[in-house]
PDB file of C-alpha atoms in Angstrom:
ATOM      1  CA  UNK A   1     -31.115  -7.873  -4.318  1.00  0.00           C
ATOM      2  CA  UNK A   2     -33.503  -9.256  -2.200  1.00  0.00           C
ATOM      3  CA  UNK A   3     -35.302  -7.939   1.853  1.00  0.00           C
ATOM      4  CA  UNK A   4     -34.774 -10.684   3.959  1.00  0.00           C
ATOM      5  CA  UNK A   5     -34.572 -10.987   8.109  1.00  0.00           C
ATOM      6  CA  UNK A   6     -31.530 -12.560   9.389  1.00  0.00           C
ATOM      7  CA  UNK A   7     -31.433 -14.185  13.105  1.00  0.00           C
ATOM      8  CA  UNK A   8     -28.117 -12.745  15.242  1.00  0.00           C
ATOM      9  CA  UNK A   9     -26.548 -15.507  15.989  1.00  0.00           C
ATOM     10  CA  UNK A  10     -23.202 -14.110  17.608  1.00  0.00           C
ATOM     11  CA  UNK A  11     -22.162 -10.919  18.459  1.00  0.00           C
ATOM     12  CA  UNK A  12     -18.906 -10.063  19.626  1.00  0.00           C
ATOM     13  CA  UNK A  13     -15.400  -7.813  19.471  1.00  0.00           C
ATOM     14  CA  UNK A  14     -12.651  -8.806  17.655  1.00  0.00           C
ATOM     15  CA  UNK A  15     -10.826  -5.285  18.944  1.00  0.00           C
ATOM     16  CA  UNK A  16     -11.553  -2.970  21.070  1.00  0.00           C
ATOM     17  CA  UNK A  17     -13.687  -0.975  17.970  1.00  0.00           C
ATOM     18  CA  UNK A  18     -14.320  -4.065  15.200  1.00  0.00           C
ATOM     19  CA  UNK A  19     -17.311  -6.397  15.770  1.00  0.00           C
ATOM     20  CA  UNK A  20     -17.969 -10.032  14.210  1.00  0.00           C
ATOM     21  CA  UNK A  21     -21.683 -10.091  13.764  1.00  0.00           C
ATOM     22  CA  UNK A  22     -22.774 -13.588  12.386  1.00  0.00           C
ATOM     23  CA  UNK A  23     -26.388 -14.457  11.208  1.00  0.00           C
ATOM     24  CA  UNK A  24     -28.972 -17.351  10.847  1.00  0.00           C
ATOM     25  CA  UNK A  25     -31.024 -16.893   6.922  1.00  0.00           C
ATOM     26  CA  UNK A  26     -30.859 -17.067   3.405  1.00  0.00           C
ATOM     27  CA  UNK A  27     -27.369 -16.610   1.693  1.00  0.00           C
ATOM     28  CA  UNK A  28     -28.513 -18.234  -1.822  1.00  0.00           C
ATOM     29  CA  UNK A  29     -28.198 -15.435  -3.305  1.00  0.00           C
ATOM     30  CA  UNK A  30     -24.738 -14.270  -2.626  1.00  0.00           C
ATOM     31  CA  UNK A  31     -22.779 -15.137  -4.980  1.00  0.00           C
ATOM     32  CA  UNK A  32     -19.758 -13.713  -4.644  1.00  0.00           C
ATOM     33  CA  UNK A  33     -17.225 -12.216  -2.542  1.00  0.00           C
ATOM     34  CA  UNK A  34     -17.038  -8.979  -2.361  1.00  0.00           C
ATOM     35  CA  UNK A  35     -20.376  -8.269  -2.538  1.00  0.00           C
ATOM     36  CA  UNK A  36     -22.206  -5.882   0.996  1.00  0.00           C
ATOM     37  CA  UNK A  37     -25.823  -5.813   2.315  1.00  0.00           C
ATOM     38  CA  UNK A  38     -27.993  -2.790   3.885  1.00  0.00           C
ATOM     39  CA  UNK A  39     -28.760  -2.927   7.135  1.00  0.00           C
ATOM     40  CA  UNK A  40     -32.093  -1.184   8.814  1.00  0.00           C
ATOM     41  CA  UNK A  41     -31.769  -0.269  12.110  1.00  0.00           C
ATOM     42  CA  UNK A  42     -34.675   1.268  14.189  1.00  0.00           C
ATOM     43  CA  UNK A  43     -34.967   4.701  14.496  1.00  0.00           C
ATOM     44  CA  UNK A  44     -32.353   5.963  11.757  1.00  0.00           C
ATOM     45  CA  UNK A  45     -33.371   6.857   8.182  1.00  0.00           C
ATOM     46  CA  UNK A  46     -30.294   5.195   6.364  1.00  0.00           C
ATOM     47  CA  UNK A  47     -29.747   1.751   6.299  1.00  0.00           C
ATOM     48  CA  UNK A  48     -25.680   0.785   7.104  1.00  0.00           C
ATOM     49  CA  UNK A  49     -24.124  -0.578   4.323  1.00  0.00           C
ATOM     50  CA  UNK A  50     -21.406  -3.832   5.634  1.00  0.00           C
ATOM     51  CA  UNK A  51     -19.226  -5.887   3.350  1.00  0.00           C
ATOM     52  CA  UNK A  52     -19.595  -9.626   3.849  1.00  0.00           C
ATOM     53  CA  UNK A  53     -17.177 -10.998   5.075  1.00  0.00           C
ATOM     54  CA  UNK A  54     -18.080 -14.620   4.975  1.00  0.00           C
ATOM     55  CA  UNK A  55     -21.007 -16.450   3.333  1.00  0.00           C
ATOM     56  CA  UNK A  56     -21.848 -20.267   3.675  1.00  0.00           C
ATOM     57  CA  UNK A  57     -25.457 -21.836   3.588  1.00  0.00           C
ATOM     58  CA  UNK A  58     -28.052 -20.500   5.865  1.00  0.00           C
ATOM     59  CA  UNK A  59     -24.831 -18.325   7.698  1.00  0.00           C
ATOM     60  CA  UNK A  60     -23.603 -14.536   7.352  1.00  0.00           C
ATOM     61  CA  UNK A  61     -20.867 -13.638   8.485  1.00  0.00           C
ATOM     62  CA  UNK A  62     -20.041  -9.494   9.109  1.00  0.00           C
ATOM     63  CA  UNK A  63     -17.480  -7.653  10.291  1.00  0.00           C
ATOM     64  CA  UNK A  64     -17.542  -4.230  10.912  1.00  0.00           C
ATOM     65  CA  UNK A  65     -16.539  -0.512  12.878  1.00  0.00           C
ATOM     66  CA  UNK A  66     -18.089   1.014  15.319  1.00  0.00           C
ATOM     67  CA  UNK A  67     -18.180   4.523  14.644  1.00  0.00           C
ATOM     68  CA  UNK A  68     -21.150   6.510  15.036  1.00  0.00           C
ATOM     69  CA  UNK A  69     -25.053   5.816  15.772  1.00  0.00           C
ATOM     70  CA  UNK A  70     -25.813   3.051  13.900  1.00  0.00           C
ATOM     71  CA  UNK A  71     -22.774   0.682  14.150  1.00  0.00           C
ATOM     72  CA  UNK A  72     -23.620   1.355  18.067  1.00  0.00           C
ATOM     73  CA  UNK A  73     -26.552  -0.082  18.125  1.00  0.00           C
ATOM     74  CA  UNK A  74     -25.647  -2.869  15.939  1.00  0.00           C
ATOM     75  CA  UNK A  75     -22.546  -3.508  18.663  1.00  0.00           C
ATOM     76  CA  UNK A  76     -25.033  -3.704  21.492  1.00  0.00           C
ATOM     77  CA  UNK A  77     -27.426  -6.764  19.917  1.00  0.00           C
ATOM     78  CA  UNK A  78     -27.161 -10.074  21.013  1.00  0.00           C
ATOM     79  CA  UNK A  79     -30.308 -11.235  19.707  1.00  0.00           C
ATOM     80  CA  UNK A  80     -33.694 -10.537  17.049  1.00  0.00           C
ATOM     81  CA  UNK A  81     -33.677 -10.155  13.836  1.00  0.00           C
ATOM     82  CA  UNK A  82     -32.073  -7.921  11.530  1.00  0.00           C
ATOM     83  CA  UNK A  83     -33.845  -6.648   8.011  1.00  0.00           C
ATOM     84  CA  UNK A  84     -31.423  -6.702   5.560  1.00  0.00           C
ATOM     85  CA  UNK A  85     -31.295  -6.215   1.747  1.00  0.00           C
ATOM     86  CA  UNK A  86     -29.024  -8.944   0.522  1.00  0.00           C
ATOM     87  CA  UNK A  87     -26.180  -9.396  -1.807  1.00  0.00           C
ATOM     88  CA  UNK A  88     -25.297  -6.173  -3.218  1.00  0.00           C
ATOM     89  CA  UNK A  89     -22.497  -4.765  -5.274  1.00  0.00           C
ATOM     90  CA  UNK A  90     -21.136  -7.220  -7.964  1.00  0.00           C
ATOM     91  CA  UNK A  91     -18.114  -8.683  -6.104  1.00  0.00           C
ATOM     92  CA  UNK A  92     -14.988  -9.963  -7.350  1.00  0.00           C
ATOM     93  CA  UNK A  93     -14.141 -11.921 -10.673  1.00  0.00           C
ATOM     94  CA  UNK A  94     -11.461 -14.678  -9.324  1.00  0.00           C
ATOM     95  CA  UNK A  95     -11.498 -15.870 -13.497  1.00  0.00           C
ATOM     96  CA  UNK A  96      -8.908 -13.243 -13.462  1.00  0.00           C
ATOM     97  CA  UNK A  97      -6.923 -13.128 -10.235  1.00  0.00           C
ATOM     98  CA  UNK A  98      -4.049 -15.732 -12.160  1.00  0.00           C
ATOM     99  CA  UNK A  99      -2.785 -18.552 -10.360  1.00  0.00           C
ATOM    100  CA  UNK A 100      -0.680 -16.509  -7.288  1.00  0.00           C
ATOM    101  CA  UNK A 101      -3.160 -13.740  -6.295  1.00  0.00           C
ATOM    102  CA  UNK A 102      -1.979 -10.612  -3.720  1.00  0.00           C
ATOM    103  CA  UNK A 103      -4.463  -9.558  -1.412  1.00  0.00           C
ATOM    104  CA  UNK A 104      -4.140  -6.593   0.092  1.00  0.00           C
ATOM    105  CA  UNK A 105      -6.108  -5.031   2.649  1.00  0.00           C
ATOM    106  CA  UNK A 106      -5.991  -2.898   6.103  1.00  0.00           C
ATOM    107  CA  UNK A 107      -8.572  -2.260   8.590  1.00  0.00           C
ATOM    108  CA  UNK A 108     -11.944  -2.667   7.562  1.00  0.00           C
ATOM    109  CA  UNK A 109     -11.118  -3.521   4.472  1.00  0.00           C
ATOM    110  CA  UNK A 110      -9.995  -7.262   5.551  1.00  0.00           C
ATOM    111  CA  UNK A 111     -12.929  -8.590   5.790  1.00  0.00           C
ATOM    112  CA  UNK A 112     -14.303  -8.683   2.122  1.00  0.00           C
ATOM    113  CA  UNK A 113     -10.849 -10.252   1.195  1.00  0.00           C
ATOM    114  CA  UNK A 114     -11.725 -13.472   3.459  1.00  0.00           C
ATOM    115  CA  UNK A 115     -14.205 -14.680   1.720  1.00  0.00           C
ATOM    116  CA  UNK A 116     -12.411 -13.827  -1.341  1.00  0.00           C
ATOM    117  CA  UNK A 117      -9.363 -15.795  -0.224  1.00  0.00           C
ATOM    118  CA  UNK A 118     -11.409 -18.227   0.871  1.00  0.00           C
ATOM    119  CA  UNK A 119     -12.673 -18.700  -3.040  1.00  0.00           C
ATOM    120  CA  UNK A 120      -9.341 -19.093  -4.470  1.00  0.00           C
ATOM    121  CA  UNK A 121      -8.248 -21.462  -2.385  1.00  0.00           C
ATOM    122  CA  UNK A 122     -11.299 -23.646  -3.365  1.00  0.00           C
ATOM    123  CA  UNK A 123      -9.977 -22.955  -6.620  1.00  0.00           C
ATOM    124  CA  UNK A 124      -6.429 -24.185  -6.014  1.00  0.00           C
ATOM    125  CA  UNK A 125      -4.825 -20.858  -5.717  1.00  0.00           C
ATOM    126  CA  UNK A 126      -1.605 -19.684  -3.801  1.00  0.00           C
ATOM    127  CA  UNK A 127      -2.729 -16.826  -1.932  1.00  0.00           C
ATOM    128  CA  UNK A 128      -0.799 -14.353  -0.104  1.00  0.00           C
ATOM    129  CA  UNK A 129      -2.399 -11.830   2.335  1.00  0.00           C
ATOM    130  CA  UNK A 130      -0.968  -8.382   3.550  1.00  0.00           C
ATOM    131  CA  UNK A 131      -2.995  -7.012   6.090  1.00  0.00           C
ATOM    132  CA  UNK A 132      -2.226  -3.282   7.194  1.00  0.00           C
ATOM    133  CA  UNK A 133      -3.250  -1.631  10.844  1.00  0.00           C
ATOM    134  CA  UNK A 134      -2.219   1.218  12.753  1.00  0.00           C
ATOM    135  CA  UNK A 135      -1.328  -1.132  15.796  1.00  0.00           C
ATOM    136  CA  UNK A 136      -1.412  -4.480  17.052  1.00  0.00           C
ATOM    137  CA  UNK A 137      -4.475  -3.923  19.144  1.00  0.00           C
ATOM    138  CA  UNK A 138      -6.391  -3.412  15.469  1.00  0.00           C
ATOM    139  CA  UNK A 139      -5.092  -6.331  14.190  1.00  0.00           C
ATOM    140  CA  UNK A 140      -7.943  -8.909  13.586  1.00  0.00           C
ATOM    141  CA  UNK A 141      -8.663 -12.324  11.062  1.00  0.00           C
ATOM    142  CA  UNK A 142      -4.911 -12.807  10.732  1.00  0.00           C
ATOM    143  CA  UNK A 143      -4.879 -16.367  11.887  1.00  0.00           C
ATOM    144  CA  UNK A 144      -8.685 -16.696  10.094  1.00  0.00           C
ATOM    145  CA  UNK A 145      -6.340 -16.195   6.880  1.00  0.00           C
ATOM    146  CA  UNK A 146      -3.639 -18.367   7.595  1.00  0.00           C
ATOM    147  CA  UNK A 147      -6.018 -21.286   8.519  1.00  0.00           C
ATOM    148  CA  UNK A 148      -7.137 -21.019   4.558  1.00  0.00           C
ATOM    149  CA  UNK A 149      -3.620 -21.746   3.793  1.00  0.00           C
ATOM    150  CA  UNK A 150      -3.079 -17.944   2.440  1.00  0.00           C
ATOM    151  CA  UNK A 151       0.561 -16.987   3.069  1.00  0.00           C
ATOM    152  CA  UNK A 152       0.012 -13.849   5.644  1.00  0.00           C
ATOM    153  CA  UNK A 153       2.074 -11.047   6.209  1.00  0.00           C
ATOM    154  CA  UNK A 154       0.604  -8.259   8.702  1.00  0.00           C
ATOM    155  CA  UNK A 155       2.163  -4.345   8.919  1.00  0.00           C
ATOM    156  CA  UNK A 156       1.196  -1.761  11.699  1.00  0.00           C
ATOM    157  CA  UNK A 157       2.036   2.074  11.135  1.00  0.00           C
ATOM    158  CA  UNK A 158       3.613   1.906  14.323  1.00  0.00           C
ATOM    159  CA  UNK A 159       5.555  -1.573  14.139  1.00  0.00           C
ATOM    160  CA  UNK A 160       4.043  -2.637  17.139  1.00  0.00           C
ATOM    161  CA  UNK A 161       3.426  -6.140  15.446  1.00  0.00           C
ATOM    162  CA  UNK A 162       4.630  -7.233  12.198  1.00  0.00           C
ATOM    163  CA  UNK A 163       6.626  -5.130   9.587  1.00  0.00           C
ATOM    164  CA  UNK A 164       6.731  -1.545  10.744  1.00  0.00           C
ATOM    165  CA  UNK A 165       5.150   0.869   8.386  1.00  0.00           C
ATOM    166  CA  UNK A 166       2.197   0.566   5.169  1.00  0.00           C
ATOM    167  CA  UNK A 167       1.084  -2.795   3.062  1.00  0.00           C
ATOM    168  CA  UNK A 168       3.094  -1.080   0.205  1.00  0.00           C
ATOM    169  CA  UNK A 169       6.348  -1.844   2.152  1.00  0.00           C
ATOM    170  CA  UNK A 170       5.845  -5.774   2.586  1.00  0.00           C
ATOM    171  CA  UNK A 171       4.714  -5.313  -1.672  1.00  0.00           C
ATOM    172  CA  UNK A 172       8.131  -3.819  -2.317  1.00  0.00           C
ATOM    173  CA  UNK A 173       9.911  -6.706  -0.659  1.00  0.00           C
ATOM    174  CA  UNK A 174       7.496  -9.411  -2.045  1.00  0.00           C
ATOM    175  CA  UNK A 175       7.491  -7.332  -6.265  1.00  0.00           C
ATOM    176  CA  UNK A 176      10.036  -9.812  -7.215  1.00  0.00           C
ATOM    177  CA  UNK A 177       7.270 -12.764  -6.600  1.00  0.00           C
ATOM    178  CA  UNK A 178       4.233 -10.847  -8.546  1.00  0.00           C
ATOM    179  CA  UNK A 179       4.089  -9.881 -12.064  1.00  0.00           C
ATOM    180  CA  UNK A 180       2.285  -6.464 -12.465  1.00  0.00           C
ATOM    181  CA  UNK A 181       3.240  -5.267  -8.772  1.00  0.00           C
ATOM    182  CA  UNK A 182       5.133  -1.792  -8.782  1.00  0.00           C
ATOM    183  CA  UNK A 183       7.221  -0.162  -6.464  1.00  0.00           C
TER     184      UNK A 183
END
């Protein structure tokens, strides 16, 4: 963990409540995906933990809800510099994903799995994506994922895009295709 500043590069909605924040600094030591930072924001006491979704050199990429104080005032920059405490949380171990890994993910949990996907891929994995929203104005990174080469299937509760219903349903039809996958 190290407290570095990061430049806001971008700032902009994906939906009507999910933001794509991307920043200028030093990503050496993130490692992996999966891993978050902490945010400070002036004038609140917490710092606002946000999964990374992407990572490349000297480039940060984060997605995340708005939802209460501090996510508010992170929606309305569009330029400074943020102090964040970097590459947090251990991430995921793709040694042991096997050779035709299942993501699965809805809302905001999507965006830690792109940079995940993004991994395997490197690594010469077939990856398949479900990605799970409550309706097809939510629905964000879909074609982010399929631009990896990830095989992408997207549900919404109300089956307003995609299959109708949960991420479990498009696992029940795709069980035959994954070892350890229950119904």
């Amino acid at each position: 963990m190290r407290q570095l500043l990061f430049e806001i590069k971008e700032n902009r909605p994906l939906t009507k409540d999910i933001m794509e924040m991307v920043l200028a600094g030093d990503t050496s030591d993130i490692t992996r995906p999966g891993q978050f930072v902490n945010i400070k924001l002036d004038g609140l006491y917490l710092r606002r933990p946000i999964s990374i979704c992407d990572a490349e050199e000297g480039k940060l990429t984060l997605i995340y809800k708005v939802v209460g104080k501090g996510t508010e005032q992170m929606r309305d920059m569009t330029e400074g510099t943020l102090d964040i405490l970097s590459s947090l949380g251990n991430g995921y171990d793709t040694s042991i994903s096997g050779e035709k890994p299942l993501l699965i993910g809805g809302g905001v949990g999507v965006p830690p799995l792109y940079m995940l996907a993004k991994e395997l891929r490197k690594e010469g994995k077939e990856v398949s994506v479900i990605l799970g929203f409550n309706t097809k104005s939510e629905v964000f990174y879909e074609n982010e994922f399929r631009a990896l080469g990830a095989d992408v299937s997207v549900t919404t509760v109300d089956g307003s895009y995609g299959t109708r219903g949960f991420v479990t349903d498009v696992m029940k039809d795709a069980k035959t295709l994954y070892e350890g996958v229950n119904s």
